[in-house]
CSV table of C-alpha atoms and ligand atoms in Angstrom, one decimal:
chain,number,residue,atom,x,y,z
A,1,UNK,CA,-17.2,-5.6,-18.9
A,2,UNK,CA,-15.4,-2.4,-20.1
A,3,UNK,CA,-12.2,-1.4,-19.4
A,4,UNK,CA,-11.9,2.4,-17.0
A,5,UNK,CA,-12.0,5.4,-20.1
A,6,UNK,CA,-8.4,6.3,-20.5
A,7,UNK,CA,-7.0,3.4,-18.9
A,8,UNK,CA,-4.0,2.1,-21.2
A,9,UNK,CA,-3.4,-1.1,-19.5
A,10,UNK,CA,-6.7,-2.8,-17.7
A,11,UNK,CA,-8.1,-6.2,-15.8
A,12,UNK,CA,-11.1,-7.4,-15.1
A,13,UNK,CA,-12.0,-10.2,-12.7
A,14,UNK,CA,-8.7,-11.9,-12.9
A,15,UNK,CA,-8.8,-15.5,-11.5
A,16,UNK,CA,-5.6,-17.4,-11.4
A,17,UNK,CA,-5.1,-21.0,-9.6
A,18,UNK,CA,-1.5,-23.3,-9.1
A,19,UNK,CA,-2.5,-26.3,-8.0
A,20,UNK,CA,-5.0,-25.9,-4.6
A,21,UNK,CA,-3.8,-22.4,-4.5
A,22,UNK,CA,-5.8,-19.2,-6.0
A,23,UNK,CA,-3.2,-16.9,-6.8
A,24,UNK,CA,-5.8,-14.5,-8.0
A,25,UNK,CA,-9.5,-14.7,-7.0
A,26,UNK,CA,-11.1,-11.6,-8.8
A,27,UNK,CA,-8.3,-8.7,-8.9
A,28,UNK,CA,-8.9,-5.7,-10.8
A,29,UNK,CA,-6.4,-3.1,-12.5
A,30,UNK,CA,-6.4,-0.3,-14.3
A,31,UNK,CA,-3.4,1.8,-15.2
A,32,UNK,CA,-3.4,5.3,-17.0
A,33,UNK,CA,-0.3,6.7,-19.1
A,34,UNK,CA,2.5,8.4,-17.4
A,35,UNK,CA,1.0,7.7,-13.7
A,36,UNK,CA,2.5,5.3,-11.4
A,37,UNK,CA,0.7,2.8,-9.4
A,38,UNK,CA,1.9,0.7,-6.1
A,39,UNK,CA,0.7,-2.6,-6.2
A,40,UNK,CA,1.1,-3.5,-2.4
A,41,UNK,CA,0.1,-6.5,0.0
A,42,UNK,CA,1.9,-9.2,2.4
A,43,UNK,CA,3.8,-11.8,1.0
A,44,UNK,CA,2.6,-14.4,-1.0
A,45,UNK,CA,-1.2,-12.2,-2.0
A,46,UNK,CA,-0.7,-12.9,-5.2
A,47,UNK,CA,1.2,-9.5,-6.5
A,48,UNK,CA,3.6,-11.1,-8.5
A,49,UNK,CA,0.9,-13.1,-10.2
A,50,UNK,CA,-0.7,-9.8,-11.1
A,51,UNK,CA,1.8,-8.0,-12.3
A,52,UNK,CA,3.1,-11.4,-14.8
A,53,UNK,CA,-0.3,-11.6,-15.8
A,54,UNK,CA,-0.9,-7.6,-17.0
A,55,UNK,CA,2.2,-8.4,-18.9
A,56,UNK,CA,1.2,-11.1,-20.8
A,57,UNK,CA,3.4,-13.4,-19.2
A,58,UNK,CA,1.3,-16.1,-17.3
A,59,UNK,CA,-2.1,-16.5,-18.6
A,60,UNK,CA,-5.1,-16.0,-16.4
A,61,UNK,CA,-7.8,-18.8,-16.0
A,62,UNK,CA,-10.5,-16.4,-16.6
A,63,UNK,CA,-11.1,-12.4,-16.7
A,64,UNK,CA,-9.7,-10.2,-18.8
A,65,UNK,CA,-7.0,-8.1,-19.7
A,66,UNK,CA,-7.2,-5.3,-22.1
A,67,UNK,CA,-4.0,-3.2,-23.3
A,68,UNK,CA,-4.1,-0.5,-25.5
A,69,UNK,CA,-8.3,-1.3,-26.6
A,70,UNK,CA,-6.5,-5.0,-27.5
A,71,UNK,CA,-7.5,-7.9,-25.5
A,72,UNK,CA,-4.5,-9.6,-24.4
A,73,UNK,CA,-6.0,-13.1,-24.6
A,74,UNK,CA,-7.3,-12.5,-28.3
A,75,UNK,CA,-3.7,-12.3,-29.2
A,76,UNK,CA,-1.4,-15.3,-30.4
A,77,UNK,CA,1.7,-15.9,-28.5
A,78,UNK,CA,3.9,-14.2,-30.9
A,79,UNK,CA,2.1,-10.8,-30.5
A,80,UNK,CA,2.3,-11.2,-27.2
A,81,UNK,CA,5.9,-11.2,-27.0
A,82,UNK,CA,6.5,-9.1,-29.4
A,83,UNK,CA,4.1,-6.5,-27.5
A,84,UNK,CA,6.5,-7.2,-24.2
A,85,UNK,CA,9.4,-6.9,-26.7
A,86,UNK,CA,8.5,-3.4,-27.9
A,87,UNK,CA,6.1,-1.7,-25.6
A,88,UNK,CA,6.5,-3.4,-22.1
A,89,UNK,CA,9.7,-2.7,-19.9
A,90,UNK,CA,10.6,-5.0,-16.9
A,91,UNK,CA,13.6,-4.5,-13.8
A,92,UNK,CA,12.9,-7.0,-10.9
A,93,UNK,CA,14.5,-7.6,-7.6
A,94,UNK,CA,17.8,-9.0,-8.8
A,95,UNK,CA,18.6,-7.3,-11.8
A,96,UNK,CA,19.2,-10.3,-13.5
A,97,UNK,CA,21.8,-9.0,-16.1
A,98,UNK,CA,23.6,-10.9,-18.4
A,99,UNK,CA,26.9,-11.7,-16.7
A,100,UNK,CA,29.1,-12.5,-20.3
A,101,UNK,CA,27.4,-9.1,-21.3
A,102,UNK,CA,29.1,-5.5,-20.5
A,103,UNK,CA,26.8,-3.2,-19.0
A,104,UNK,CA,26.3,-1.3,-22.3
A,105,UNK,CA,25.6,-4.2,-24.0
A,106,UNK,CA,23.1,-5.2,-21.3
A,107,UNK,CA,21.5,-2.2,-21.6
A,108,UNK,CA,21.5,-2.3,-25.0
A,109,UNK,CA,20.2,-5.8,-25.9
A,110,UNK,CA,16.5,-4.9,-26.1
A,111,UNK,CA,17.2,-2.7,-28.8
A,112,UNK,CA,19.0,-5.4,-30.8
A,113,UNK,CA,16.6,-8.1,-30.2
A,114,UNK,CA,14.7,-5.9,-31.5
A,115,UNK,CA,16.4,-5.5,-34.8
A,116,UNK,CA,18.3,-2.1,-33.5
A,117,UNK,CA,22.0,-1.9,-35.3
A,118,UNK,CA,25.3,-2.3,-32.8
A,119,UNK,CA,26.3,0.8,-32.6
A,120,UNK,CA,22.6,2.7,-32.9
A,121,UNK,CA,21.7,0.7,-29.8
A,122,UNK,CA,24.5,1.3,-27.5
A,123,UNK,CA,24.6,5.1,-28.2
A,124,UNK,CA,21.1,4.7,-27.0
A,125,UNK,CA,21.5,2.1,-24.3
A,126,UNK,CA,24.7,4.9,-23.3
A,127,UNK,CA,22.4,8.2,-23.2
A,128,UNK,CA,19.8,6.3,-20.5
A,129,UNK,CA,22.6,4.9,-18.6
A,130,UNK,CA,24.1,8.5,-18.2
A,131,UNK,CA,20.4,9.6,-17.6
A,132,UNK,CA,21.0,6.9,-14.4
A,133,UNK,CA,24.3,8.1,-13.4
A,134,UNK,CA,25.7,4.9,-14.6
A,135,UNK,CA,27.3,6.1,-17.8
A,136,UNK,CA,31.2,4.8,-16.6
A,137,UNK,CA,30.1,1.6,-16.1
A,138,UNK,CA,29.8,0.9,-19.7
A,139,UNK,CA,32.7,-1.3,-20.3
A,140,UNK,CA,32.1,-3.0,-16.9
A,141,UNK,CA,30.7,-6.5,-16.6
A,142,UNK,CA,27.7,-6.7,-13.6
A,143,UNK,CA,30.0,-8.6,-11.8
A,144,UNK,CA,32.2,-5.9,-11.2
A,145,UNK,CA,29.5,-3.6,-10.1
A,146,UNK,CA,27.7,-2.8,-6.8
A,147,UNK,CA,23.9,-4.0,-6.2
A,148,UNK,CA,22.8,-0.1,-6.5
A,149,UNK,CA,24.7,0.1,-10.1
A,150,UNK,CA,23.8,-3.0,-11.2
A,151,UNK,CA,20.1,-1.8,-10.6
A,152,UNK,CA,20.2,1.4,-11.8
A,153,UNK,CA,21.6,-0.4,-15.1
A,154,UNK,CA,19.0,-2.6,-14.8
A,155,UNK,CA,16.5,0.4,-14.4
A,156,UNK,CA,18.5,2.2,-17.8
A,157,UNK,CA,18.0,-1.1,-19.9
A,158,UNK,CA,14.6,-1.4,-18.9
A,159,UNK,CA,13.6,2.0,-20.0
A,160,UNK,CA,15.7,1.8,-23.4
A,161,UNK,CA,13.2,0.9,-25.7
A,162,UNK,CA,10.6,3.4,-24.9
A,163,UNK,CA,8.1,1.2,-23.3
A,164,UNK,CA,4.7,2.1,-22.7
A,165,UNK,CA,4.5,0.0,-19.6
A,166,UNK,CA,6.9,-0.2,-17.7
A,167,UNK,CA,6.6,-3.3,-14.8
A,168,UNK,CA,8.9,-3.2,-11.7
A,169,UNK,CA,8.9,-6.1,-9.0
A,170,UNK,CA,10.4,-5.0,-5.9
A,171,UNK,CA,12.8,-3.1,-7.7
A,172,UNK,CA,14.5,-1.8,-4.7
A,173,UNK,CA,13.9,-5.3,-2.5
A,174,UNK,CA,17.9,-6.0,-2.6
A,175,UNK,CA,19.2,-2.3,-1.6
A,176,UNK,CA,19.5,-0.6,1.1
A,177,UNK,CA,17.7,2.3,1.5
A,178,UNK,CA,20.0,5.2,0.1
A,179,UNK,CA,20.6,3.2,-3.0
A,180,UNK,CA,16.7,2.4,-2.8
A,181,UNK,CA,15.5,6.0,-3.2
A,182,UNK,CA,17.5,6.8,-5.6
A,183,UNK,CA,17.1,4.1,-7.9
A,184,UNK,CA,13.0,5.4,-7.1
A,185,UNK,CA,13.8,9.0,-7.5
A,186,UNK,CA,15.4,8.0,-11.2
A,187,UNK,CA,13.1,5.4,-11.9
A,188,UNK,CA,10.2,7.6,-11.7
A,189,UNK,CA,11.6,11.1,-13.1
A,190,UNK,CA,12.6,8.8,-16.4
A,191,UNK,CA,9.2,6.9,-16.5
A,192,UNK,CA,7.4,10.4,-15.9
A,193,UNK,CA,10.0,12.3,-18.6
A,194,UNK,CA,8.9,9.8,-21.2
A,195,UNK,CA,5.1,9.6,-20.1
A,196,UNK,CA,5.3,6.1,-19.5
A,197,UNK,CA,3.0,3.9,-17.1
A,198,UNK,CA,4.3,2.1,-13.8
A,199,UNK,CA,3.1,-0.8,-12.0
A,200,UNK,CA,5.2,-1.1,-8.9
A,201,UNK,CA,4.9,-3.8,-7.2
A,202,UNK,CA,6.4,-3.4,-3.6
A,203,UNK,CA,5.3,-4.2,0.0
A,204,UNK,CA,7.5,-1.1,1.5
A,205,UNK,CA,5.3,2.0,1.6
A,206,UNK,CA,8.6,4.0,1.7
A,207,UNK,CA,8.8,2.7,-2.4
A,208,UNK,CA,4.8,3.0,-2.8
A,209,UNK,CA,5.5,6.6,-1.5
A,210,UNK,CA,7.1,7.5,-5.1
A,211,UNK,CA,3.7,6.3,-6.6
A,212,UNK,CA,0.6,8.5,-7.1
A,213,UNK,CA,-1.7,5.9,-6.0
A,214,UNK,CA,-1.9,2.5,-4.6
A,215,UNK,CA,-4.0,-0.6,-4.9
A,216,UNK,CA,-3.7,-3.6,-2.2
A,217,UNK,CA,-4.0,-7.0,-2.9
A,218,UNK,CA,-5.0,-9.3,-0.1
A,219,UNK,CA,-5.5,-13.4,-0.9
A,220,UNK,CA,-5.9,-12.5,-4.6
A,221,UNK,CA,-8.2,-9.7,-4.4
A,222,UNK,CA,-7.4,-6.2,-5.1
A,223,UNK,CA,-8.5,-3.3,-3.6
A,224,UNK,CA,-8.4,0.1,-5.2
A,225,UNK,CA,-7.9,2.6,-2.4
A,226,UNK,CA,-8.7,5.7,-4.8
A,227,UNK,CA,-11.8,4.5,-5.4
A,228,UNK,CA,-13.0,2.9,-2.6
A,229,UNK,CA,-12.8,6.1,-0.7
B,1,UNK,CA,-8.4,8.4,21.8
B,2,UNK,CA,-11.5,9.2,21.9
B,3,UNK,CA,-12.9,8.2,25.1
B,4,UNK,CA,-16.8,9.3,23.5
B,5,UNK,CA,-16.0,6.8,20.9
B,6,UNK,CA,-14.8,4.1,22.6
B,7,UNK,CA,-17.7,3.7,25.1
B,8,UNK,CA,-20.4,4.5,22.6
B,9,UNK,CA,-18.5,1.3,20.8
B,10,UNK,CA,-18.9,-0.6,23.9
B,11,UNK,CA,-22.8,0.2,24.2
B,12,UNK,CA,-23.4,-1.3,21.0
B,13,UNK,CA,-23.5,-5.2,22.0
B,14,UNK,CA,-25.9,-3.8,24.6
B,15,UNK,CA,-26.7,-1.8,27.5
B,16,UNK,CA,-24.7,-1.1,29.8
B,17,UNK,CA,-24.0,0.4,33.4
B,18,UNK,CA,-22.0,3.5,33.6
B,19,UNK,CA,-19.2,1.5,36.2
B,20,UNK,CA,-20.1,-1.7,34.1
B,21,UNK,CA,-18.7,0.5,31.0
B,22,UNK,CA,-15.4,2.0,33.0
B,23,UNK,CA,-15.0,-1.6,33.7
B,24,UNK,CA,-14.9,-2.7,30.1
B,25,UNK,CA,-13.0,0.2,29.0
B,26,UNK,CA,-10.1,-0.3,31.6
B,27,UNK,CA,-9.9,-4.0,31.1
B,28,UNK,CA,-9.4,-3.7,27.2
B,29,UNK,CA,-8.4,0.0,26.5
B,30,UNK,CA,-7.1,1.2,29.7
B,31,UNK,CA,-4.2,-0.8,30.4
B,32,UNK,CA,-1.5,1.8,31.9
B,33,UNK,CA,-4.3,4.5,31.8
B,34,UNK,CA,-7.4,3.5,34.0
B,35,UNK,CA,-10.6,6.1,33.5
B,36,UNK,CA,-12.1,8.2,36.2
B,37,UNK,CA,-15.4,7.8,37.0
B,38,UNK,CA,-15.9,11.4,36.3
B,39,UNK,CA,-14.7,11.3,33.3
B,40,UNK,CA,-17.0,8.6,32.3
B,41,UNK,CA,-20.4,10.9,33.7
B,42,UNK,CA,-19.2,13.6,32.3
B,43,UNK,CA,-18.6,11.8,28.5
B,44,UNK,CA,-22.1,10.3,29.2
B,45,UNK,CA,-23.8,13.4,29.8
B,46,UNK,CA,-22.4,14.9,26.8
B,47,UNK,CA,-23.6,11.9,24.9
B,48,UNK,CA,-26.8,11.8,26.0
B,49,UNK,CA,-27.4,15.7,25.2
B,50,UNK,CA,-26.1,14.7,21.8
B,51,UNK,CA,-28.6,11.9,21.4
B,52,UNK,CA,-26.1,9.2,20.8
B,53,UNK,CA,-27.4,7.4,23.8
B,54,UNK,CA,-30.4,6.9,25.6
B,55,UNK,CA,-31.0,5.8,29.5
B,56,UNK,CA,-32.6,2.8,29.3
B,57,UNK,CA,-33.2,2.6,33.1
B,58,UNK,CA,-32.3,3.7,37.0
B,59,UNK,CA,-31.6,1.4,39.1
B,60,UNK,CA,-32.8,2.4,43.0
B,61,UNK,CA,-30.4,4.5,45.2
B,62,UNK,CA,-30.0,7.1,42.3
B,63,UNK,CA,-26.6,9.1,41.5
B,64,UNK,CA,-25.6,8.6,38.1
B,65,UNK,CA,-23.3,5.8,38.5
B,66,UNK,CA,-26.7,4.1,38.9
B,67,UNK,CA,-28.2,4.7,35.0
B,68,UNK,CA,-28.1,2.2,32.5
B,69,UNK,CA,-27.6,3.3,28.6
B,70,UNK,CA,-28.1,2.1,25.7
B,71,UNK,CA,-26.9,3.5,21.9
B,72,UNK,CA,-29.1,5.1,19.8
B,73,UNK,CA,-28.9,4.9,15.6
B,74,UNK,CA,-27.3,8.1,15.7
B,75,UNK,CA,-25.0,6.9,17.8
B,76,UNK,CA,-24.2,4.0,15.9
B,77,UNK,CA,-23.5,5.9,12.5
B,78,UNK,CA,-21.2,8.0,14.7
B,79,UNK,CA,-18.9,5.3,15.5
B,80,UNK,CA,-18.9,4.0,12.2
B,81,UNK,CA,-18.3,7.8,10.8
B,82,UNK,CA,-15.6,7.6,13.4
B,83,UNK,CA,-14.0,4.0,12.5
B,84,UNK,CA,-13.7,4.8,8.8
B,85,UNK,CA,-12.1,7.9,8.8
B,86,UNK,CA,-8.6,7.9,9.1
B,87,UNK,CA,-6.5,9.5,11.6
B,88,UNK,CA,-4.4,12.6,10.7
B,89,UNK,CA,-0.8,11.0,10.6
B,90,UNK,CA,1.3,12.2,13.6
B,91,UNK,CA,3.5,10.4,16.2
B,92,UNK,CA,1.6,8.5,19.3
B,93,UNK,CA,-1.3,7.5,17.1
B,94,UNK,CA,-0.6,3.3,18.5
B,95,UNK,CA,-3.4,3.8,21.2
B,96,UNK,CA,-5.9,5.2,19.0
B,97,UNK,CA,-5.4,2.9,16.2
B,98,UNK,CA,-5.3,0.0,18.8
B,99,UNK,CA,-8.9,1.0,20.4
B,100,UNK,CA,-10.1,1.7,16.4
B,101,UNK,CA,-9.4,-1.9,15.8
B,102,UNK,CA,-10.7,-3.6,18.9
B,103,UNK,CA,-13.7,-1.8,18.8
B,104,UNK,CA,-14.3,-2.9,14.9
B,105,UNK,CA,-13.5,-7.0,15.7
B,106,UNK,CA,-16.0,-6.1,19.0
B,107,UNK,CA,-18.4,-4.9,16.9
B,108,UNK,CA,-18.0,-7.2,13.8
B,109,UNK,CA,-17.1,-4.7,11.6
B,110,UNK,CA,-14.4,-4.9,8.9
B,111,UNK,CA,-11.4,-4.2,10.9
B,112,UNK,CA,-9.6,-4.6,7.6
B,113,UNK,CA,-11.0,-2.1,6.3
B,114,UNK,CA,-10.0,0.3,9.0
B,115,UNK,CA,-6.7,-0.5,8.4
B,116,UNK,CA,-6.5,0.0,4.7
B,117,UNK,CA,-8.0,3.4,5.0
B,118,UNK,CA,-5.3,4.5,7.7
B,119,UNK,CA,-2.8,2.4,5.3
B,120,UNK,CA,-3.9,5.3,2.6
B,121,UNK,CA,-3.9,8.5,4.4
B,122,UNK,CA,0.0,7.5,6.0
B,123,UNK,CA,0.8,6.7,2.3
B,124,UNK,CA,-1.1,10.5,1.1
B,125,UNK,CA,1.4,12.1,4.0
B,126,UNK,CA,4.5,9.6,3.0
B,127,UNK,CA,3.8,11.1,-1.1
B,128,UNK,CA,3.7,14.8,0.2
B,129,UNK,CA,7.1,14.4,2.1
B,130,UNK,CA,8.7,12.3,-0.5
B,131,UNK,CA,8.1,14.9,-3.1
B,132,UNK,CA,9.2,17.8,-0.8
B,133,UNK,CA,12.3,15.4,-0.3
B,134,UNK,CA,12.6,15.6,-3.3
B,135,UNK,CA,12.8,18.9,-4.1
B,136,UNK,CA,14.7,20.5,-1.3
B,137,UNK,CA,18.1,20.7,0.0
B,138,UNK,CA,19.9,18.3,2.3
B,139,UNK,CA,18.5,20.1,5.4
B,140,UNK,CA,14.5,19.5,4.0
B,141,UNK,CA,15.8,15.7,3.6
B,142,UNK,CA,17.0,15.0,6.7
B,143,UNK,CA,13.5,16.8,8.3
B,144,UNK,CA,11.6,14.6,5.9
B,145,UNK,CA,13.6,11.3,6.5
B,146,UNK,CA,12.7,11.8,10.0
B,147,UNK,CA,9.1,12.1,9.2
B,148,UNK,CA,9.0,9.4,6.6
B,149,UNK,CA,10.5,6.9,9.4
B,150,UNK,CA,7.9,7.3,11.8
B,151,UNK,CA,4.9,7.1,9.7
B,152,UNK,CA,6.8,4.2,8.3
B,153,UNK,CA,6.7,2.3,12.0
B,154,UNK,CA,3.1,3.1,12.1
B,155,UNK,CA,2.8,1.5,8.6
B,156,UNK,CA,4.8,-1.8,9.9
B,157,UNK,CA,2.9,-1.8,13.3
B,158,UNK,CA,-0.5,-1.5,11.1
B,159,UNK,CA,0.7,-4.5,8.3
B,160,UNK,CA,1.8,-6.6,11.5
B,161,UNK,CA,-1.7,-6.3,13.1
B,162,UNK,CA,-3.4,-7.3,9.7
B,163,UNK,CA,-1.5,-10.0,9.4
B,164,UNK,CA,-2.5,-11.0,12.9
B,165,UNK,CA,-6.5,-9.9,13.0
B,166,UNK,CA,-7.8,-13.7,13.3
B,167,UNK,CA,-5.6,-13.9,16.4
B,168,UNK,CA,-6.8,-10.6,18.1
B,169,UNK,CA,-10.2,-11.4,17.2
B,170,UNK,CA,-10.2,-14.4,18.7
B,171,UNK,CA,-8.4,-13.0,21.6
B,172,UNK,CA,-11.0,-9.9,21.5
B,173,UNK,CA,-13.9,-12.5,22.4
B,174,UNK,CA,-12.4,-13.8,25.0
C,301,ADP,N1,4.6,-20.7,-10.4
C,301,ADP,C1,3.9,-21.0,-9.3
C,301,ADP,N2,3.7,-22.3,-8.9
C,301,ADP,C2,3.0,-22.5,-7.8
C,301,ADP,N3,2.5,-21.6,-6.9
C,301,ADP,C3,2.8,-20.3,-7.2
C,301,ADP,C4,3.5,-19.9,-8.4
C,301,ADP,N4,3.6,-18.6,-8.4
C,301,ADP,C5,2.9,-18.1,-7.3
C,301,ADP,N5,2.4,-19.2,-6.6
C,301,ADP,C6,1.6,-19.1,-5.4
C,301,ADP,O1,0.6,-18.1,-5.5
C,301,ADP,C7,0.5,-17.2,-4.4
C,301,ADP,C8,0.8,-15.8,-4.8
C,301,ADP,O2,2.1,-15.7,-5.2
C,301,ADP,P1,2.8,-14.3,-5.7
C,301,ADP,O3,2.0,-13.7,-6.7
C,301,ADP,O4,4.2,-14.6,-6.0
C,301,ADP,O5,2.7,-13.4,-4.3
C,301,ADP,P2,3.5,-12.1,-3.9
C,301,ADP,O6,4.2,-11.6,-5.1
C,301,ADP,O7,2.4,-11.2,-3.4
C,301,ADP,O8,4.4,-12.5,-2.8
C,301,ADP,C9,1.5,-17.8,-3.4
C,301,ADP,O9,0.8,-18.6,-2.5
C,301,ADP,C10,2.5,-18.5,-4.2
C,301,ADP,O10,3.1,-19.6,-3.4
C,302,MG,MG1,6.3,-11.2,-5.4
């Protein structure tokens, strides 16, 4: 099977089992750049799955995902963290900073695992955190932040490296909905700004109301509601 | 709602009565709202004209209370054409989407499906307002929030029933 023309991040027939349970029986996905794509469904469907899967970080038991005209499952391991190191960006529920960390250096610690000098990186990691109206928090450690700063950081040192992808798991799940929408609003205006793909998984249509389409997955199976209509 | 709908939805697991159909109607659609006979005639008659029904037979005594009808194809593809388009999203929709997915479990159809496509054009409104949102001042936020909410409890009150379809078409057979 062939991935959708254009798409940059695709999957075909994705099949995925723990135990007795079929995370994924036969999801699809395809992504363009710079768009923004819900990934919706009740608890427990199997979005997670998909969204670790397209990311290369649980491997499926059979389909296939293509990123970039590269088949994710030709790659070795290396590659494939090196691809989520440099191209893919991730913020989940809880932003799961580093707590020793400051924010600054939180934001900017993709950039040095990536090789990125000290002071290169945080002059960086500062300009997206300002770009998330979290620039004064620098010297701040997440434990002295609120949830809604501590995910807009999150959101900042997600985006730092430029990813290509960027993959976002209930992102707004532990806010309340002013601090939601606007970690959305400036999610969505940097990922657009910088032409950069989104798979959002959420099961809040208020969230999947930022995206410009939505799939729903249901027991393991997706459903593309652009193109089943 | 669409009362035309509903009882050509009705007719389809077989003929029926006209007070046989006002009967089934009330008992799962008409809760607080019973129909009037003459609105049932009159919905008939315009049905029939249309060719979405047929009378299959007169009983003796006459008076129209007294034909039996039965669907026709046409009428078929017009309550499917009428299940699987979406409804425009505006406030008091419940009853309408209630009757749409009755009538798909009564008539085996994917009720699934009928909610996925309303699902989708709440979400189309839900983008539009968002991005207006988005763009205005305080005053278009506050007149867009309000929106957003109630098109949100149609979302919830549309998950909820998917999550309980086996239930309701269980309780639908009944
Ligand atoms: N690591 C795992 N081990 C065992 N079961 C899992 C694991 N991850 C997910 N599952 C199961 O797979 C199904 C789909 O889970 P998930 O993708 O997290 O759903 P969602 O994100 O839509 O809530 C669930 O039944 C879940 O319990
Ligand atoms: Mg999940």
């Amino acid at each position: 099977m062939t991935p959708p023309a254009g798409s940059l991040l695709s999957a075909e027939q994705l099949r995925k089992a723990y135990g007795p349970t079929l995370a994924l029986d036969g999801a699809e996905f395809s992504i363009h750049p710079g768009e923004v794509v819900a990934v919706m469904g009740p608890s427990g469907s199997g979005k997670s799955t998909l969204l670790h899967c397209l990311a290369g970080i649980v491997t499926p038991d059979s389909g296939t995902i293509t990123y970039n005209g590269h088949e994710l499952s030709a790659m070795s391991d290396a590659q494939r963290s090196a691809l989520r190191r440099s191209e893919f960006g991730f913020v989940f529920q809880f932003g799961q900073l580093v707590p020793e960390l400051t924010c600054v250096e939180n934001v900017a610690l993709p950039l040095r695992l990536n090789g990125t000098p000290r002071k290169a990186a945080e002059r960086t990691a500062l300009s997206w955190m300002e770009r998330l109206e979290v620039g004064d928090l620098r010297k701040k450690r997440p434990g002295e932040v609120s949830g809604g700063q501590g995910q807009r950081v999150a959101v900042a040192r997600s985006l730092v490296t430029s990813p290509r992808v960027l993959f976002a798991d209930e992102p707004t799940g532990a806010l309340d909905s002013l601090n939601g929408e606007r970690v959305m609003e400036l999610l969505t205006e940097a990922a657009r700004s910088t032409n950069a793909a989104v798979v959002l998984v959420t099961h809040e249509a208020r969230v999947a109301a930022y995206s410009d389409r939505e799939i729903v997955v249901r027991d393991g199976k997706s459903r593309d509601m652009e193109r089943a209509v | 709602m669409s009362i035309g709908h509903t009882l050509l939805g009705l007719l389809e697991s077989g003929p029926r009565h006209g007070y046989d159909l006002k009967r089934a109607f009330d008992e799962k659609f008409g809760h607080d709202r019973p129909l009037h006979y003459g609105q049932v005639y009159s919905t008939m008659s315009r049905l029939l004209k249309n060719g979405l029904v047929v009378v299959d037979g007169v009983e003796t005594g006459g008076g129209p209370e007294r034909k039996r009808y039965a669907i026709t194809d046409d009428g078929i593809t017009d309550v499917q054409r009428w299940l699987g388009t979406p409804e425009k999203p505006e406030p008091y929709l419940q009853s309408t989407l209630y009757t749409k997915v009755v009538l798909a479990l009564l008539t085996r159809r994917d009720a699934t499906e009928v909610l996925d496509t309303q699902r989708s054009e709440h979400l189309r409104s839900m983008r539009i307002l968002t991005d207006r949102k988005r763009k205005g001042d305080l005053a278009d936020q506050l007149i867009c929030d309000h929106a957003l909410f109630h098109l949100e409890a149609d979302l919830r009150w549309l998950e909820l029933t998917a999550a309980r379809l086996d239930k309701l078409r269980e309780a639908v057979a009944r």
